[in-house]
CSV table of C-alpha atoms in Angstrom, one decimal:
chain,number,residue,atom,x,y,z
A,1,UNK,CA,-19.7,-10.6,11.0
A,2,UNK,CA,-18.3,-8.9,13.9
A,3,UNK,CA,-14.9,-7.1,14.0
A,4,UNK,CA,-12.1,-7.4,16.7
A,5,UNK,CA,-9.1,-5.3,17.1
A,6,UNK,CA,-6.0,-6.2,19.2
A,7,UNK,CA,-2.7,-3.8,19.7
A,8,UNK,CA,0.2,-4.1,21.8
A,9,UNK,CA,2.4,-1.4,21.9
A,10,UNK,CA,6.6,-0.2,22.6
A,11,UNK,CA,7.6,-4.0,23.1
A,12,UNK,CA,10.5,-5.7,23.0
A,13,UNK,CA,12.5,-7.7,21.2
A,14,UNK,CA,10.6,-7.9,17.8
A,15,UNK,CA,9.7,-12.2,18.1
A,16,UNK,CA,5.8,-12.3,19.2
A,17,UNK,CA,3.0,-14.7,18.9
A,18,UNK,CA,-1.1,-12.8,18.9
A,19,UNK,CA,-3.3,-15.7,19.6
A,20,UNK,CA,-7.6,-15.3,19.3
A,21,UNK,CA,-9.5,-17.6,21.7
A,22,UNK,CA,-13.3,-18.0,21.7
A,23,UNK,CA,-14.5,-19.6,25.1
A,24,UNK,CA,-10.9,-20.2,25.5
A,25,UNK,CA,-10.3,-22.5,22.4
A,26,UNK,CA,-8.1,-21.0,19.9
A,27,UNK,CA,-9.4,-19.6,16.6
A,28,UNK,CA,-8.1,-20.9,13.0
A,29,UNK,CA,-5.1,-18.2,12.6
A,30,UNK,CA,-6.0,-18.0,9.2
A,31,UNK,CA,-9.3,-15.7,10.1
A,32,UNK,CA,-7.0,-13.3,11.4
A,33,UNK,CA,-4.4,-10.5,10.0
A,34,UNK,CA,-1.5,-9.3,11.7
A,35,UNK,CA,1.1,-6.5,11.1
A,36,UNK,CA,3.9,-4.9,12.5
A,37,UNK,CA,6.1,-2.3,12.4
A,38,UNK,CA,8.9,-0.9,14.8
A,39,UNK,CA,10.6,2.4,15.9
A,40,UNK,CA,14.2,3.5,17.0
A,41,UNK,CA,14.5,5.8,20.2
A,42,UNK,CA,17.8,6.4,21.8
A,43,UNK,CA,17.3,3.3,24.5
A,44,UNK,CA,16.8,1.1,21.6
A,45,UNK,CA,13.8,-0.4,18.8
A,46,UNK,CA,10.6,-0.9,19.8
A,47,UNK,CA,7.6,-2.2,17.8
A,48,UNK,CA,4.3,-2.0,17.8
A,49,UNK,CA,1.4,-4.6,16.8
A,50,UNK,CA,-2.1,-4.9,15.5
A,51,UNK,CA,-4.3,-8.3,15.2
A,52,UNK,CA,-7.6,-8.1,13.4
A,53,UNK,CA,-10.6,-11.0,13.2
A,54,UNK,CA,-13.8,-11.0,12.0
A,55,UNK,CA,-16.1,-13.7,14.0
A,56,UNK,CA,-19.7,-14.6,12.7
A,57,UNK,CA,-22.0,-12.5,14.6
A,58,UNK,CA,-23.9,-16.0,15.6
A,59,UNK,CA,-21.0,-17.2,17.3
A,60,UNK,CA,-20.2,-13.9,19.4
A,61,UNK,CA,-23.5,-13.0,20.7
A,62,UNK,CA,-24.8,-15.5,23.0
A,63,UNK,CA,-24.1,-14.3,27.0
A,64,UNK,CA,-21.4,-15.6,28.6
A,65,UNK,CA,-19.4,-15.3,25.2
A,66,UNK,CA,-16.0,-14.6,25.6
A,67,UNK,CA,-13.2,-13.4,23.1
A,68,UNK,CA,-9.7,-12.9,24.1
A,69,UNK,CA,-6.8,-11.9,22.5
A,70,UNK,CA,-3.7,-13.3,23.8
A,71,UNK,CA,-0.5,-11.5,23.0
A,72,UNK,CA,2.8,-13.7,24.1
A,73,UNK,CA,6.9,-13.1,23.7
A,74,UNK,CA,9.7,-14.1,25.9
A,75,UNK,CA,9.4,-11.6,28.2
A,76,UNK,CA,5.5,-11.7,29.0
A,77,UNK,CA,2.0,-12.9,28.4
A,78,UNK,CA,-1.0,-11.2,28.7
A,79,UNK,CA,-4.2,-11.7,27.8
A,80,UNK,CA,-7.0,-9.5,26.8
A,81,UNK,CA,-11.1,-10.5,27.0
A,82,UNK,CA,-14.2,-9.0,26.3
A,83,UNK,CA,-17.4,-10.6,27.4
A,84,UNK,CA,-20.6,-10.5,25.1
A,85,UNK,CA,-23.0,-9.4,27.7
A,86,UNK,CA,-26.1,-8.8,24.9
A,87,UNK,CA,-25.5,-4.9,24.8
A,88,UNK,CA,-25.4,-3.3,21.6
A,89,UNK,CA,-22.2,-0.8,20.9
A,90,UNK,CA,-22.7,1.6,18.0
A,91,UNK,CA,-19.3,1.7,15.4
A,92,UNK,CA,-17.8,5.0,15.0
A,93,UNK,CA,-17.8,7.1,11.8
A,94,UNK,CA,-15.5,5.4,9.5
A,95,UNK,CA,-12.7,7.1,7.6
A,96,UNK,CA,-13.2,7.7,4.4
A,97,UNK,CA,-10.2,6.6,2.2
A,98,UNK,CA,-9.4,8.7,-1.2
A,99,UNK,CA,-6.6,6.3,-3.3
A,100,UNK,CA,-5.7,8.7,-6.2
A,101,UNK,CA,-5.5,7.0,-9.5
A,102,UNK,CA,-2.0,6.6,-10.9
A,103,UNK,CA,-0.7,8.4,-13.9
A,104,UNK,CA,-0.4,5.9,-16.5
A,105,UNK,CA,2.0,7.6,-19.1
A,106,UNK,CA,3.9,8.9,-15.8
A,107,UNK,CA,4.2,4.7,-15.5
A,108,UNK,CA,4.9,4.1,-19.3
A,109,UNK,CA,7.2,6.6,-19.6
A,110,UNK,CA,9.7,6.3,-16.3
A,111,UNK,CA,8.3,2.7,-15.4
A,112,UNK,CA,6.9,4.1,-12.4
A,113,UNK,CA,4.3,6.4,-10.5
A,114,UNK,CA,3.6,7.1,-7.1
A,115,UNK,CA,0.7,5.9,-5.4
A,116,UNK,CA,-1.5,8.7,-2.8
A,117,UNK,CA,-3.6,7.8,-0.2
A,118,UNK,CA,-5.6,10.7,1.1
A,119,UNK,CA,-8.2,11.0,4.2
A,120,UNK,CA,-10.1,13.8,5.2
A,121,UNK,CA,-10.1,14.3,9.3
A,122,UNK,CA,-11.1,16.6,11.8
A,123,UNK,CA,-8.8,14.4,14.0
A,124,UNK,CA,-5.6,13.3,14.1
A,125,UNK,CA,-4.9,10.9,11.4
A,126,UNK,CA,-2.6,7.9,10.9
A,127,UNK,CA,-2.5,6.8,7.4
A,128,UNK,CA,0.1,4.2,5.8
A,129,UNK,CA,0.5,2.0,2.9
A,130,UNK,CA,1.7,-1.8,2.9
A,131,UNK,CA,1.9,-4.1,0.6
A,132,UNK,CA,0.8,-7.8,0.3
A,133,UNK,CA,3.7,-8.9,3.1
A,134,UNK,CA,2.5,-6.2,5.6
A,135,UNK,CA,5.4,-4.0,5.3
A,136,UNK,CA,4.7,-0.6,5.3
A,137,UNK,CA,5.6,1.4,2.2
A,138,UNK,CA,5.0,4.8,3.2
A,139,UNK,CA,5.8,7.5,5.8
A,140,UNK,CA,2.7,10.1,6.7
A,141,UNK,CA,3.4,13.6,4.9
A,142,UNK,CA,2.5,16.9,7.0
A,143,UNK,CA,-0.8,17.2,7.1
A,144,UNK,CA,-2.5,20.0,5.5
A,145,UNK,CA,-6.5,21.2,6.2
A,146,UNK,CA,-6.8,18.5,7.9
A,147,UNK,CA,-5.9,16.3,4.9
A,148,UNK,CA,-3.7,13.3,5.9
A,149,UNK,CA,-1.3,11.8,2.8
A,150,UNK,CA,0.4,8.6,2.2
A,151,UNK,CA,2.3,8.5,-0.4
A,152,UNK,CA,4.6,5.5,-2.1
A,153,UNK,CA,6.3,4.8,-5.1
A,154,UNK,CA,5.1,1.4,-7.3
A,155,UNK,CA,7.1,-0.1,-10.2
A,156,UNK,CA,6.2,-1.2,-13.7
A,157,UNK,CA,6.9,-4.9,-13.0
A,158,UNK,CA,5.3,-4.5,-9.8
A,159,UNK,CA,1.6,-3.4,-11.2
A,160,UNK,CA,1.8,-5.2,-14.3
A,161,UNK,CA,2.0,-8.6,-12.1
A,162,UNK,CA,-1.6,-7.3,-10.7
A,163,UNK,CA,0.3,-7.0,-7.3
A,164,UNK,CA,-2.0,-5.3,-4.4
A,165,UNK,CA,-1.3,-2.5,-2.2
A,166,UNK,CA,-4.0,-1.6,1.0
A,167,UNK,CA,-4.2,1.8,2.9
A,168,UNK,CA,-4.7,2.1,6.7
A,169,UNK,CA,-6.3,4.9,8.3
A,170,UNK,CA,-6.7,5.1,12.1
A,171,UNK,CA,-7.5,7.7,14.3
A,172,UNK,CA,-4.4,8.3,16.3
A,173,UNK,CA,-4.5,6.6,19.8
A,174,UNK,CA,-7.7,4.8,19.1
A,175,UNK,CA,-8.6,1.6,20.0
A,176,UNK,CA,-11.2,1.2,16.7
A,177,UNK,CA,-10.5,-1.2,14.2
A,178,UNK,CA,-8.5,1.2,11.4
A,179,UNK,CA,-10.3,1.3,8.0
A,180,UNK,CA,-8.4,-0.5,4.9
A,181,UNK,CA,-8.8,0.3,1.1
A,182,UNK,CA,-6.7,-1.8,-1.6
A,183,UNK,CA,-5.4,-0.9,-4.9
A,184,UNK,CA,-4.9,-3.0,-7.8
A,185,UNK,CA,-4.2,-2.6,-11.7
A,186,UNK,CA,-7.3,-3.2,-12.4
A,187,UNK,CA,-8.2,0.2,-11.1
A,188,UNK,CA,-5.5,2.2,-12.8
A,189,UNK,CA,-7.5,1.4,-16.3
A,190,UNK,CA,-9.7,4.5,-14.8
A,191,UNK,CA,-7.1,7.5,-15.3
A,192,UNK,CA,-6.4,7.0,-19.2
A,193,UNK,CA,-7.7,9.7,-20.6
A,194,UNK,CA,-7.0,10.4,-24.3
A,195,UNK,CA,-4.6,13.1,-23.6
A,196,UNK,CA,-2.7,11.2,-21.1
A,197,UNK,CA,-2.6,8.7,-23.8
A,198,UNK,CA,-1.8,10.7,-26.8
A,199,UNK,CA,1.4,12.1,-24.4
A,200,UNK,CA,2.9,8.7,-23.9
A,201,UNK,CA,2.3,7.9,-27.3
A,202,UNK,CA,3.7,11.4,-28.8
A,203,UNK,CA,6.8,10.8,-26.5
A,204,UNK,CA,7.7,7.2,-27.8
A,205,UNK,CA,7.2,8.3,-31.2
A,206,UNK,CA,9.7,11.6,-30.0
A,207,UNK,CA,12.1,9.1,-29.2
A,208,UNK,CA,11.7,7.0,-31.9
A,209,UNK,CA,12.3,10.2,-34.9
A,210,UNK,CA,14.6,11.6,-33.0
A,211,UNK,CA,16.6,8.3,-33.5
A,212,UNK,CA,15.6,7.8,-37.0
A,213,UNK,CA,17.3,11.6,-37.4
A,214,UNK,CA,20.2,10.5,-36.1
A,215,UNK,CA,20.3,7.7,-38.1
A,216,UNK,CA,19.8,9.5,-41.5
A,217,UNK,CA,22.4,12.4,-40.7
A,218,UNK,CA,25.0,9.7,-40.1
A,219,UNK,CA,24.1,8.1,-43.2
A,220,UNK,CA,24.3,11.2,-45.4
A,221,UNK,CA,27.1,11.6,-44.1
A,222,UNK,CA,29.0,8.6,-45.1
A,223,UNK,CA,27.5,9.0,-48.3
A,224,UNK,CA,29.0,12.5,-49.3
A,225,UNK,CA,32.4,11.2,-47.6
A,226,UNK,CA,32.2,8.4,-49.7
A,227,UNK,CA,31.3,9.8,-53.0
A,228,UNK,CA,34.2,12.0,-52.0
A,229,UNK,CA,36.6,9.8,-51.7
A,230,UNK,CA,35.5,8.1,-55.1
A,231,UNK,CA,35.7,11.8,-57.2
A,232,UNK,CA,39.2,12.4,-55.3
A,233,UNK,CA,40.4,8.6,-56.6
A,234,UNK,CA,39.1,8.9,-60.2
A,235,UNK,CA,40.9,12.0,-60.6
């Protein structure tokens, strides 16, 4: 398979159509992924775009093979191609993607955790979460030796439904396709260590004596106030 990337960039309004063409016939839609997101500046909101596709390297390299990606709203159309021409271009390093498990008795216990997304860079990194719809999740923390965080906050009912979440990292301003990682519950069954365990267990059974002491004091009590109020009648 090979891997095309499309982006448009500080358009507006929001309504847009990205269209693939091979040999100027349209691709199924359905072999290709597209996200948005947009940004406020004091002239107004602006968004920006990204289109992904993955074509079978049999039908993109034959000469004379031409892909295109066709980006449309109601102010403009323009359309992108590149030309198989039988050279050969070498990908780029990819970014490596770190998705930090979640804490489990963090989740049992508050019926939620967050969710990190770390990548190590030299260069400057964009890294963000989204979830199934394509919305993004997540706003980039400060980076720190040249360790880029994403960080966002999952619910109970969300992971329990086996829900999936995917992190994007991009080199900033490049045009290479960004490198996506997913999470799902499945992976979570990693950070359960016994003491994790043993701490959500120790704190529902906290919760539950510390109820059960409540329950005896206040029963002790109306026993002595009613044995007291028996002695005081008989007498």
């Amino acid at each position: 398979m090979v891997s095309f990337g499309c982006f448009a960039a500080d358009f507006s309004p929001k309504d847009y159509t990205i269209t693939w063409l091979r040999n100027g016939k349209k691709i199924d839609p359905s072999e290709s992924s597209t996200s948005s997101e947009g940004k406020k500046n004091e002239t107004g909101t602006f968004y920006n775009a990204a289109s992904y596709i993955q074509v079978k390297e049999n039908h993109w390299k034959d000469d004379g093979t031409n892909i295109t990606c066709r980006f449309a709203n109601s102010k403009e159309q323009d359309d992108v191609h590149l030309t198989y021409g039988g050279g050969c271009v070498e990908p780029s390093t990819k970014l490596e993607i770190d998705i930090l498990p979640i804490s489990l008795e963090t989740m049992y216990l508050e019926n939620n955790a967050d969710l990190v997304c770390k990548v190590h860079s030299s260069d400057p990194v964009e890294v963000k979460w989204f979830n199934e719809s394509g919305e993004v999740l997540s706003v980039l923390e400060s980076p720190s030796s040249n360790t880029y965080i994403a960080r966002t906050k999952i619910t109970y009912d969300e992971w329990s439904k086996g829900m999936k979440w995917f992190c994007e990292a991009s080199i900033k301003d490049s045009i290479e396709v960004p490198t996506r990682k997913n999470f799902v519950k499945n992976n979570a069954f990693l950070v359960l260590t016994e003491s994790q365990w043993s701490n959500a267990v120790d704190g529902q059974q906290d919760s539950m004596q510390s109820t059960l002491n409540t329950f005896i004091i206040l029963f002790l009590i109306t026993l002595v106030y009613s044995i007291g109020t028996t002695a005081i009648k008989i007498r």
